Amino acid sequence: MTSDGLLVLIPTYDEYDNLRGLVEGVRTAVPQADVLVIDDASPDGTGKLADELAATDPQLRVLHRLGKQGLGVAYLEGYQWGLERGYTAFVQMDADGSHQPTQLPALLAVSDRADVVLGSRWVPGGSVCNWPRQREVLSRAGNAYTRLLLGLPVHDATGGYRVLHRRTLERLQLDQVASAGYCFQVDIVRRAVDAGCRVVEVPITFVERRYGVSKMDLAVVVESLVRITAWGLEHRLGAMRRVLSRRSRSRA
């Protein structure tokens, strides 16, 4: 896949120390891609820095929001912004430096044969760097729970480094997405799988942030657990209804 028509979405909240290096890395790795920074009125001046960078880079844009409203909402606004301007493919990247721009060409390389490309920590060749053991266990367990409950054919549904085509987004009924936090990532994958999209995982190395503070907290974990469990029950009940319906038709 070429980078023409490609928009890299970077949501930010208090990522002043990480933003400049990340933008420079993306612009080096994929020079023809455009970048949209979506800032939630960061108190540390991230939005102001983004404006300063954009003033000297015509391929960098900044979308300012009124406050911290959640990762999922930021991505939805970014998608809408890009769809309205005719972009044909979108990249999601965390702003904290955990997603390495040098790995982006590997994700783009397989996007011609996929509707969604996931940068995966938990497939052969994938890894994490500088994570405490308990966080790795939590992530692996969360993904196993998600995979089992929702019947998803992927190993890293919670990761945020991914490529999605315009045609994919147009099939996902984004106006019905209600996930504000990190479970937004799972919501998009399950919708893609349910829509019959081809999802491909590419191994990445996920690097723990060097600067700033993680936005993951108990409220985010609880929201994810509640929503994923509800989706799982809905998925299982739907599968049961389909089995009973087939049996009923076969007896008729």
C-alpha positions in Angstrom: 0.0 0.0 0.0 1.2 3.5 -0.8 0.9 6.3 1.7 -1.2 8.5 -0.6 -4.5 9.2 1.1 -3.2 7.9 4.4 -4.0 9.7 7.7 -2.3 8.9 10.9 -4.5 9.7 14.0 -2.7 10.6 17.2 -5.0 11.4 20.2 -3.2 13.3 22.9 -3.7 14.3 26.5 -0.7 15.6 28.4 1.9 14.2 26.0 4.1 17.2 25.6 7.3 15.3 26.1 6.4 12.6 23.7 4.7 14.4 20.8 7.6 16.0 18.9 9.6 12.8 18.7 6.6 10.8 17.7 5.5 13.2 14.9 9.1 13.4 13.6 9.3 9.6 13.6 6.0 9.2 11.7 7.0 11.8 9.1 10.3 10.0 8.6 8.9 6.5 8.4 6.0 7.4 6.0 6.9 10.8 4.5 3.8 11.1 2.3 1.3 10.4 5.1 -0.7 13.2 6.8 -0.9 13.4 10.5 -3.9 14.5 12.7 -3.2 15.3 16.3 -6.4 15.2 18.3 -5.8 17.0 21.6 -8.2 17.0 24.5 -7.2 20.5 25.8 -4.1 19.1 27.5 -3.1 21.2 30.5 0.6 20.6 29.9 0.5 22.5 26.5 0.5 19.5 24.2 -2.1 21.2 22.0 0.0 24.4 21.7 3.1 22.4 20.8 1.0 20.6 18.1 0.0 23.9 16.7 3.6 25.0 16.6 4.7 21.9 14.8 1.8 22.2 12.3 2.8 25.8 11.5 5.9 24.5 9.9 4.5 21.2 8.5 1.7 21.4 5.9 1.0 17.6 6.4 0.3 18.0 10.1 -3.1 19.1 11.3 -4.5 19.6 14.8 -8.0 19.0 16.0 -8.7 20.7 19.4 -11.4 19.3 21.6 -12.9 21.1 24.7 -11.7 18.6 27.3 -10.9 15.0 28.1 -13.7 12.9 26.7 -12.1 9.5 26.2 -9.9 7.7 23.6 -12.8 6.2 21.7 -14.5 9.6 21.2 -11.2 11.1 20.0 -10.7 8.4 17.4 -14.3 8.7 16.2 -13.9 12.4 15.7 -10.6 11.8 13.9 -12.2 9.2 11.6 -15.1 11.6 10.8 -12.6 14.4 10.1 -10.6 12.2 7.7 -13.7 10.7 6.0 -15.1 14.1 5.3 -11.7 15.1 3.6 -11.5 12.0 1.4 -8.8 9.9 3.1 -8.7 6.3 2.1 -6.8 4.7 5.0 -6.3 5.5 8.6 -3.6 4.6 11.2 -4.2 4.6 14.9 -1.2 5.3 17.1 -0.8 6.0 20.8 0.9 9.3 21.6 3.1 8.0 24.4 5.8 6.4 22.2 4.8 2.8 22.8 4.0 2.4 19.1 7.2 2.7 17.1 6.9 4.6 13.8 9.6 2.4 12.3 7.2 -0.5 12.4 4.4 1.3 10.5 5.7 0.3 7.0 5.3 -3.4 8.1 1.7 -2.8 8.9 1.1 -0.9 5.7 2.8 -3.6 3.7 0.0 -6.1 4.4 -2.9 -3.7 4.3 -3.6 -4.4 0.6 -4.8 -7.9 1.6 -6.7 -6.9 4.8 -9.5 -4.7 5.9 -8.0 -4.2 9.3 -4.4 -4.6 10.3 -3.6 -5.0 14.0 -0.1 -4.5 15.4 0.0 -7.4 17.8 2.0 -8.0 20.9 0.8 -11.5 21.4 1.5 -13.3 18.1 4.8 -15.0 17.3 7.4 -12.3 16.8 5.5 -9.8 18.9 6.8 -8.6 22.3 6.6 -5.9 25.0 9.6 -3.9 26.3 10.0 -2.6 29.9 6.7 -3.9 31.1 6.3 -5.3 34.7 5.3 -8.9 34.7 1.9 -8.3 36.3 1.0 -5.9 33.5 1.9 -8.5 30.8 -0.1 -11.1 32.6 -3.1 -8.7 32.8 -2.9 -7.9 29.1 -2.6 -11.5 28.1 -5.4 -12.6 30.3 -7.7 -9.8 29.1 -7.1 -10.7 25.5 -7.7 -14.4 26.2 -11.0 -13.5 28.0 -12.0 -11.3 25.1 -11.1 -13.9 22.4 -13.0 -16.6 24.2 -16.1 -14.6 25.1 -16.5 -12.9 21.8 -15.2 -15.6 19.5 -12.7 -13.3 17.9 -10.0 -14.9 15.7 -7.3 -12.5 16.9 -4.7 -12.5 19.8 -4.5 -8.8 20.5 -7.9 -7.1 20.2 -6.9 -4.5 22.8 -3.9 -3.0 21.1 -4.1 0.4 19.6 -1.6 0.3 16.7 -3.7 -0.5 13.6 -4.6 0.3 10.0 -8.1 0.6 8.8 -9.4 1.3 5.3 -12.1 3.8 4.5 -14.2 1.0 3.1 -13.9 -0.8 6.5 -15.0 2.2 8.5 -18.0 2.7 6.3 -19.2 -0.8 7.2 -18.8 -0.6 10.9 -21.8 1.7 11.9 -19.5 4.1 13.8 -22.5 6.2 14.8 -23.5 3.3 17.1 -20.1 3.0 18.9 -20.6 4.1 22.5 -17.2 3.0 23.9 -15.4 6.0 25.3 -12.3 4.4 26.8 -9.8 1.7 25.8 -12.5 -0.9 25.1 -13.1 1.1 22.0 -10.3 -1.0 20.5 -12.2 -4.2 21.1 -15.4 -2.7 19.9 -13.9 -1.9 16.5 -12.4 -5.4 16.1 -15.6 -7.2 17.0 -17.6 -5.0 14.6 -15.1 -5.7 11.9 -15.3 -9.4 12.4 -19.1 -9.4 12.6 -19.2 -7.4 9.3 -17.1 -10.1 7.6 -13.9 -8.0 7.3 -10.5 -9.6 7.0 -8.4 -8.9 10.0 -4.7 -9.6 9.9 -2.2 -9.3 12.8 1.4 -8.2 12.4 3.9 -8.7 15.2 5.1 -5.5 16.9 7.3 -4.6 19.8 5.4 -2.5 22.3 7.7 -0.2 24.3 6.6 1.3 27.6 6.5 5.1 27.7 9.6 7.0 28.8 7.8 10.2 29.7 4.5 11.1 31.2 1.8 9.1 33.1 -0.4 6.3 31.7 -4.1 7.2 31.3 -5.1 3.6 32.2 -6.9 3.6 35.6 -9.5 1.5 37.5 -12.5 3.2 35.8 -11.1 2.3 32.4 -10.5 -1.3 33.4 -14.1 -1.6 34.9 -15.7 -0.1 31.8 -13.8 -2.5 29.6 -14.7 -5.5 31.7 -18.4 -4.6 31.9 -18.7 -3.8 28.2 -16.8 -6.8 27.0 -18.8 -9.1 29.2 -22.1 -7.7 27.9 -20.9 -8.0 24.3 -19.9 -11.6 25.1 -23.3 -12.5 26.5 -24.9 -11.0 23.5 -22.6 -12.9 21.2 -23.3 -16.2 23.0 -27.1 -15.7 23.1 -27.1 -14.8 19.4 -25.2 -18.0 18.6 -27.6 -20.0 20.6 -30.6 -18.5 18.9 -29.1 -19.3 15.5 -28.6 -22.9 16.5 -32.1 -23.3 17.8 -33.5 -21.6 14.6 -31.6 -24.1 12.4 -32.9 -27.0 14.4 -36.4 -25.7 14.2 -36.2 -25.3 10.4 -34.7 -28.8 10.0 -37.6 -30.3 11.9 -40.3 -28.5 9.9 
